[in-house]
Tab-separated table of C-alpha atoms in Angstrom:
chain	number	residue	atom	x	y	z
O	1324	GLY	CA	23.818	44.320	-70.553
O	1325	GLN	CA	26.512	42.512	-71.823
O	1326	GLN	CA	30.066	43.402	-69.964
O	1327	LEU	CA	33.808	42.086	-70.892
O	1328	ASN	CA	35.172	39.640	-68.457
O	1329	GLN	CA	38.480	41.056	-66.963
O	1330	SER	CA	41.046	39.085	-65.199
O	1331	PRO	CA	42.139	39.186	-62.330
O	1332	GLN	CA	39.836	41.070	-60.574
O	1333	SER	CA	41.812	42.949	-58.545
O	1334	MET	CA	45.703	42.673	-57.868
O	1335	PHE	CA	48.197	43.970	-55.258
O	1336	ILE	CA	51.715	44.284	-56.337
O	1337	GLN	CA	55.009	45.529	-55.597
O	1338	GLU	CA	56.429	49.115	-56.859
O	1339	GLY	CA	58.535	48.097	-59.696
O	1340	GLU	CA	57.062	44.679	-60.691
O	1341	ASP	CA	55.260	44.126	-64.234
O	1342	VAL	CA	51.571	43.879	-64.072
O	1343	SER	CA	49.440	41.749	-66.670
O	1344	MET	CA	46.077	41.861	-67.001
O	1345	ASN	CA	43.522	40.267	-70.026
O	1346	CYS	CA	40.208	40.755	-71.070
O	1347	THR	CA	37.915	38.237	-73.032
O	1348	SER	CA	34.440	37.935	-74.775
O	1349	SER	CA	32.763	35.527	-76.714
O	1350	SER	CA	31.727	38.493	-79.332
O	1351	ILE	CA	34.784	39.527	-81.909
O	1352	PHE	CA	35.425	43.441	-81.844
O	1353	ASN	CA	36.991	46.017	-84.524
O	1354	THR	CA	38.759	48.228	-81.999
O	1355	TRP	CA	39.734	47.360	-77.997
O	1356	LEU	CA	40.775	50.281	-75.883
O	1357	TRP	CA	42.422	50.485	-72.991
O	1358	TYR	CA	41.086	53.090	-69.990
O	1359	LYS	CA	42.216	53.835	-66.266
O	1360	GLN	CA	39.406	55.398	-64.183
O	1361	ASP	CA	41.110	57.172	-60.869
O	1362	PRO	CA	38.472	57.717	-57.615
O	1363	GLY	CA	36.123	60.510	-58.841
O	1364	GLU	CA	36.861	60.889	-62.503
O	1365	GLY	CA	35.968	59.523	-65.583
O	1366	PRO	CA	38.045	56.907	-67.527
O	1367	VAL	CA	40.539	58.243	-69.410
O	1368	LEU	CA	42.098	56.247	-72.561
O	1369	LEU	CA	45.488	54.726	-72.434
O	1370	ILE	CA	45.546	52.630	-75.564
O	1371	ALA	CA	43.421	51.880	-78.297
O	1372	LEU	CA	44.247	48.901	-80.698
O	1373	TYR	CA	43.060	48.478	-84.579
O	1374	LYS	CA	43.981	45.687	-85.803
O	1375	ALA	CA	44.000	41.894	-84.653
O	1376	GLY	CA	47.810	40.995	-83.588
O	1377	GLU	CA	48.283	44.675	-83.331
O	1378	LEU	CA	50.808	45.546	-80.542
O	1379	THR	CA	50.896	48.781	-79.079
O	1380	SER	CA	52.782	50.673	-76.282
O	1381	ASN	CA	52.072	54.136	-74.552
O	1382	GLY	CA	55.193	54.646	-71.986
O	1383	ARG	CA	55.347	51.876	-69.892
O	1384	LEU	CA	52.384	50.346	-70.893
O	1385	THR	CA	51.946	47.770	-73.485
O	1386	ALA	CA	48.534	46.601	-75.082
O	1387	GLN	CA	47.811	43.718	-77.394
O	1388	PHE	CA	44.934	42.917	-79.535
O	1389	GLY	CA	44.232	39.194	-79.757
O	1390	ILE	CA	44.423	37.134	-83.109
O	1391	THR	CA	40.727	35.720	-82.434
O	1392	ARG	CA	39.570	39.580	-82.204
O	1393	LYS	CA	37.798	37.993	-78.778
O	1394	ASP	CA	40.574	38.993	-76.281
O	1395	SER	CA	43.164	41.836	-75.354
O	1396	PHE	CA	46.315	42.146	-73.118
O	1397	LEU	CA	47.768	44.954	-70.779
O	1398	ASN	CA	51.005	44.815	-69.712
O	1399	ILE	CA	52.069	47.677	-67.450
O	1400	SER	CA	56.075	47.508	-66.635
O	1401	ALA	CA	58.213	49.096	-63.434
O	1402	SER	CA	55.286	49.931	-62.110
O	1403	ILE	CA	54.784	53.194	-59.778
O	1404	PRO	CA	52.554	54.113	-57.097
O	1405	SER	CA	50.209	56.285	-59.316
O	1406	ASP	CA	49.603	53.482	-61.301
O	1407	VAL	CA	46.758	52.814	-58.467
O	1408	GLY	CA	43.533	52.857	-60.101
O	1409	ILE	CA	40.820	50.815	-62.406
O	1410	TYR	CA	42.005	49.380	-65.550
O	1411	PHE	CA	38.765	48.820	-67.804
O	1412	CYS	CA	39.007	47.194	-71.342
O	1413	ALA	CA	36.518	48.021	-73.935
O	1414	GLY	CA	35.332	46.434	-77.375
O	1415	GLN	CA	33.791	48.543	-79.815
O	1416	ARG	CA	31.847	46.841	-82.537
O	1417	PRO	CA	29.310	48.100	-85.566
O	1418	THR	CA	25.594	47.318	-84.522
O	1419	SER	CA	22.512	48.955	-86.277
O	1420	GLY	CA	24.051	51.625	-88.341
O	1421	THR	CA	26.256	52.907	-85.332
O	1422	TYR	CA	29.431	51.600	-83.287
O	1423	LYS	CA	28.192	50.225	-79.587
O	1424	TYR	CA	30.889	50.181	-76.869
O	1425	ILE	CA	31.189	47.353	-74.534
O	1426	PHE	CA	32.903	47.571	-71.447
O	1427	GLY	CA	34.810	45.159	-68.723
O	1428	THR	CA	34.280	44.604	-65.379
O	1429	GLY	CA	37.938	46.229	-64.447
O	1430	THR	CA	40.687	44.882	-62.729
O	1431	ARG	CA	41.793	47.146	-59.485
O	1432	LEU	CA	45.168	47.936	-59.066
O	1433	LYS	CA	46.933	48.385	-55.744
O	1434	VAL	CA	50.543	49.288	-55.866
O	1435	LEU	CA	52.693	48.944	-52.619
O	1436	ALA	CA	55.736	50.860	-52.173
L	927	GLU	CA	40.971	72.067	-75.454
L	928	ALA	CA	38.112	72.046	-72.773
L	929	GLY	CA	37.305	68.518	-71.885
L	930	VAL	CA	34.030	67.256	-71.097
L	931	ALA	CA	31.729	69.080	-68.240
L	932	GLN	CA	29.482	67.359	-66.135
L	933	SER	CA	27.189	68.899	-63.311
L	934	PRO	CA	26.230	68.352	-60.581
L	935	ARG	CA	29.148	66.056	-59.607
L	936	TYR	CA	27.123	64.744	-56.635
L	937	LYS	CA	23.429	64.607	-55.950
L	938	ILE	CA	21.486	63.183	-52.909
L	939	ILE	CA	17.588	62.294	-52.998
L	940	GLU	CA	14.663	60.253	-51.675
L	941	LYS	CA	13.267	57.685	-53.692
L	942	ARG	CA	10.515	58.930	-56.072
L	943	GLN	CA	12.195	62.396	-56.269
L	944	SER	CA	13.311	63.602	-59.765
L	945	VAL	CA	16.814	64.311	-60.891
L	946	ALA	CA	18.303	65.727	-63.921
L	947	PHE	CA	22.250	65.973	-64.789
L	948	TRP	CA	23.550	68.168	-67.367
L	949	CYS	CA	26.790	67.292	-69.761
L	950	ASN	CA	28.649	69.564	-72.018
L	951	PRO	CA	30.474	67.850	-74.755
L	952	ILE	CA	33.840	69.152	-75.571
L	953	SER	CA	33.087	71.419	-78.858
L	954	GLY	CA	32.726	70.310	-82.020
L	955	HIS	CA	32.083	66.704	-80.804
L	956	ALA	CA	28.969	65.358	-82.807
L	957	THR	CA	28.734	62.152	-80.941
L	958	LEU	CA	27.710	62.385	-77.104
L	959	TYR	CA	27.183	59.024	-74.822
L	960	TRP	CA	25.647	58.747	-71.510
L	961	TYR	CA	26.471	55.259	-69.372
L	962	GLN	CA	25.727	54.504	-65.837
L	963	GLN	CA	28.499	53.191	-63.851
L	964	ILE	CA	26.995	51.014	-60.643
L	965	LEU	CA	29.542	50.409	-57.935
L	966	GLY	CA	32.437	47.783	-58.570
L	967	GLN	CA	30.804	47.971	-62.018
L	968	GLY	CA	32.477	48.965	-65.745
L	969	PRO	CA	30.073	51.811	-67.623
L	970	LYS	CA	26.926	50.817	-68.868
L	971	LEU	CA	25.808	52.941	-72.253
L	972	LEU	CA	21.997	54.214	-71.377
L	973	ILE	CA	21.733	56.189	-74.517
L	974	GLN	CA	23.995	57.858	-77.728
L	975	PHE	CA	23.350	60.405	-79.706
L	976	GLN	CA	24.637	61.500	-82.801
L	977	ASN	CA	24.185	65.450	-82.892
L	978	ASN	CA	20.617	65.795	-81.575
L	979	GLY	CA	19.205	62.357	-82.870
L	980	VAL	CA	19.045	59.369	-80.556
L	981	VAL	CA	21.139	56.693	-82.202
L	982	ASP	CA	20.953	54.005	-79.759
L	983	ASP	CA	18.471	53.594	-76.389
L	984	SER	CA	18.378	50.265	-76.321
L	985	GLN	CA	19.501	49.635	-72.516
L	986	LEU	CA	17.591	53.149	-71.184
L	987	PRO	CA	14.510	52.447	-68.786
L	988	LYS	CA	12.040	54.554	-70.440
L	989	ASP	CA	9.701	54.211	-67.916
L	990	ARG	CA	11.729	56.284	-65.576
L	991	PHE	CA	14.848	57.488	-67.605
L	992	SER	CA	14.760	60.246	-70.317
L	993	ALA	CA	17.358	62.176	-72.236
L	994	GLU	CA	17.488	64.818	-74.838
L	995	ARG	CA	19.810	67.236	-76.848
L	996	LEU	CA	18.840	69.932	-77.658
L	997	LYS	CA	20.803	71.707	-80.669
L	998	GLY	CA	23.276	69.088	-80.833
L	999	VAL	CA	25.243	70.150	-78.264
L	1000	ASP	CA	24.646	69.972	-74.244
L	1001	SER	CA	22.129	67.081	-72.798
L	1002	THR	CA	20.320	66.377	-69.886
L	1003	LEU	CA	19.657	63.150	-68.252
L	1004	LYS	CA	16.618	62.825	-66.521
L	1005	ILE	CA	15.287	60.307	-63.770
L	1006	GLN	CA	11.430	60.367	-62.808
L	1007	PRO	CA	11.052	58.988	-60.366
L	1008	ALA	CA	14.291	57.500	-58.746
L	1009	LYS	CA	14.344	54.140	-57.191
L	1010	LEU	CA	17.358	53.156	-54.712
L	1011	GLU	CA	18.668	50.579	-57.741
L	1012	ASP	CA	19.609	53.862	-59.916
L	1013	SER	CA	22.687	54.855	-57.136
L	1014	ALA	CA	25.659	55.057	-59.363
L	1015	VAL	CA	28.165	57.463	-61.122
L	1016	TYR	CA	26.332	58.904	-64.722
L	1017	LEU	CA	28.951	59.608	-67.139
L	1018	CYS	CA	28.872	61.807	-70.138
L	1019	ALA	CA	31.137	61.458	-72.924
L	1020	SER	CA	31.905	62.428	-76.453
L	1021	SER	CA	33.583	61.430	-79.734
L	1022	LEU	CA	33.919	63.732	-82.699
L	1023	MET	CA	31.875	60.761	-84.788
L	1024	PHE	CA	30.939	57.579	-83.395
L	1025	VAL	CA	33.677	55.596	-84.542
L	1026	GLU	CA	36.059	58.157	-82.925
L	1027	THR	CA	37.745	58.020	-79.557
L	1028	GLN	CA	35.281	58.585	-76.539
L	1029	TYR	CA	36.417	61.458	-74.310
L	1030	PHE	CA	35.140	60.707	-70.458
L	1031	GLY	CA	33.683	63.745	-68.026
L	1032	PRO	CA	33.752	63.099	-64.152
L	1033	GLY	CA	30.953	61.757	-63.815
L	1034	THR	CA	27.826	62.973	-61.472
L	1035	ARG	CA	27.517	60.541	-58.604
L	1036	LEU	CA	23.947	59.700	-57.086
L	1037	LEU	CA	22.991	58.078	-54.126
L	1038	VAL	CA	18.869	57.720	-53.821
L	1039	LEU	CA	17.807	57.174	-50.018
């Protein structure tokens, strides 16, 4: 099945650094979502974006809905050790009378104290 | 508000055996999803229910996988017979309606030997 392309696949950063990751697709989406998944847990929603060009913040996290509707970006400022985990993007679009979610391949973040 | 509950949390079986997973969504959520997450990948939708009806099962391997949501609340996902490649985390998620935010359960980790 289709998965969205996320980059980078993984990254090691120093505590206090800013982090950027992105998600791209060949298809248009109506909604972009960013999730974080900790080991042994299900994904938890961080930010939802509903309009092309929208920029939304949640604490140290900022995400943008690309104007082409085919991409999205997530930034984490001043990273801390608990930011460690896997970050997934997901796109939502209408299909066959419902809405389908397509997830990205994930960006694995490791923060060095 | 209680979250999405799943059981068991872990399961180890031998190939060709059968296995079943159970999900209790957040109270009042009409839409329920089952995802398969293979190690190192993002979640892939297997089946989506709206109340007790199937909305999308296009990626469900119907020769071995089945799912039901009797009474529009709890759901079970069954694999019969299991194959080695079914080893994955099976995530259940629910939302108020199919356009609303999904909330994930902790997942069931399946290992097929």
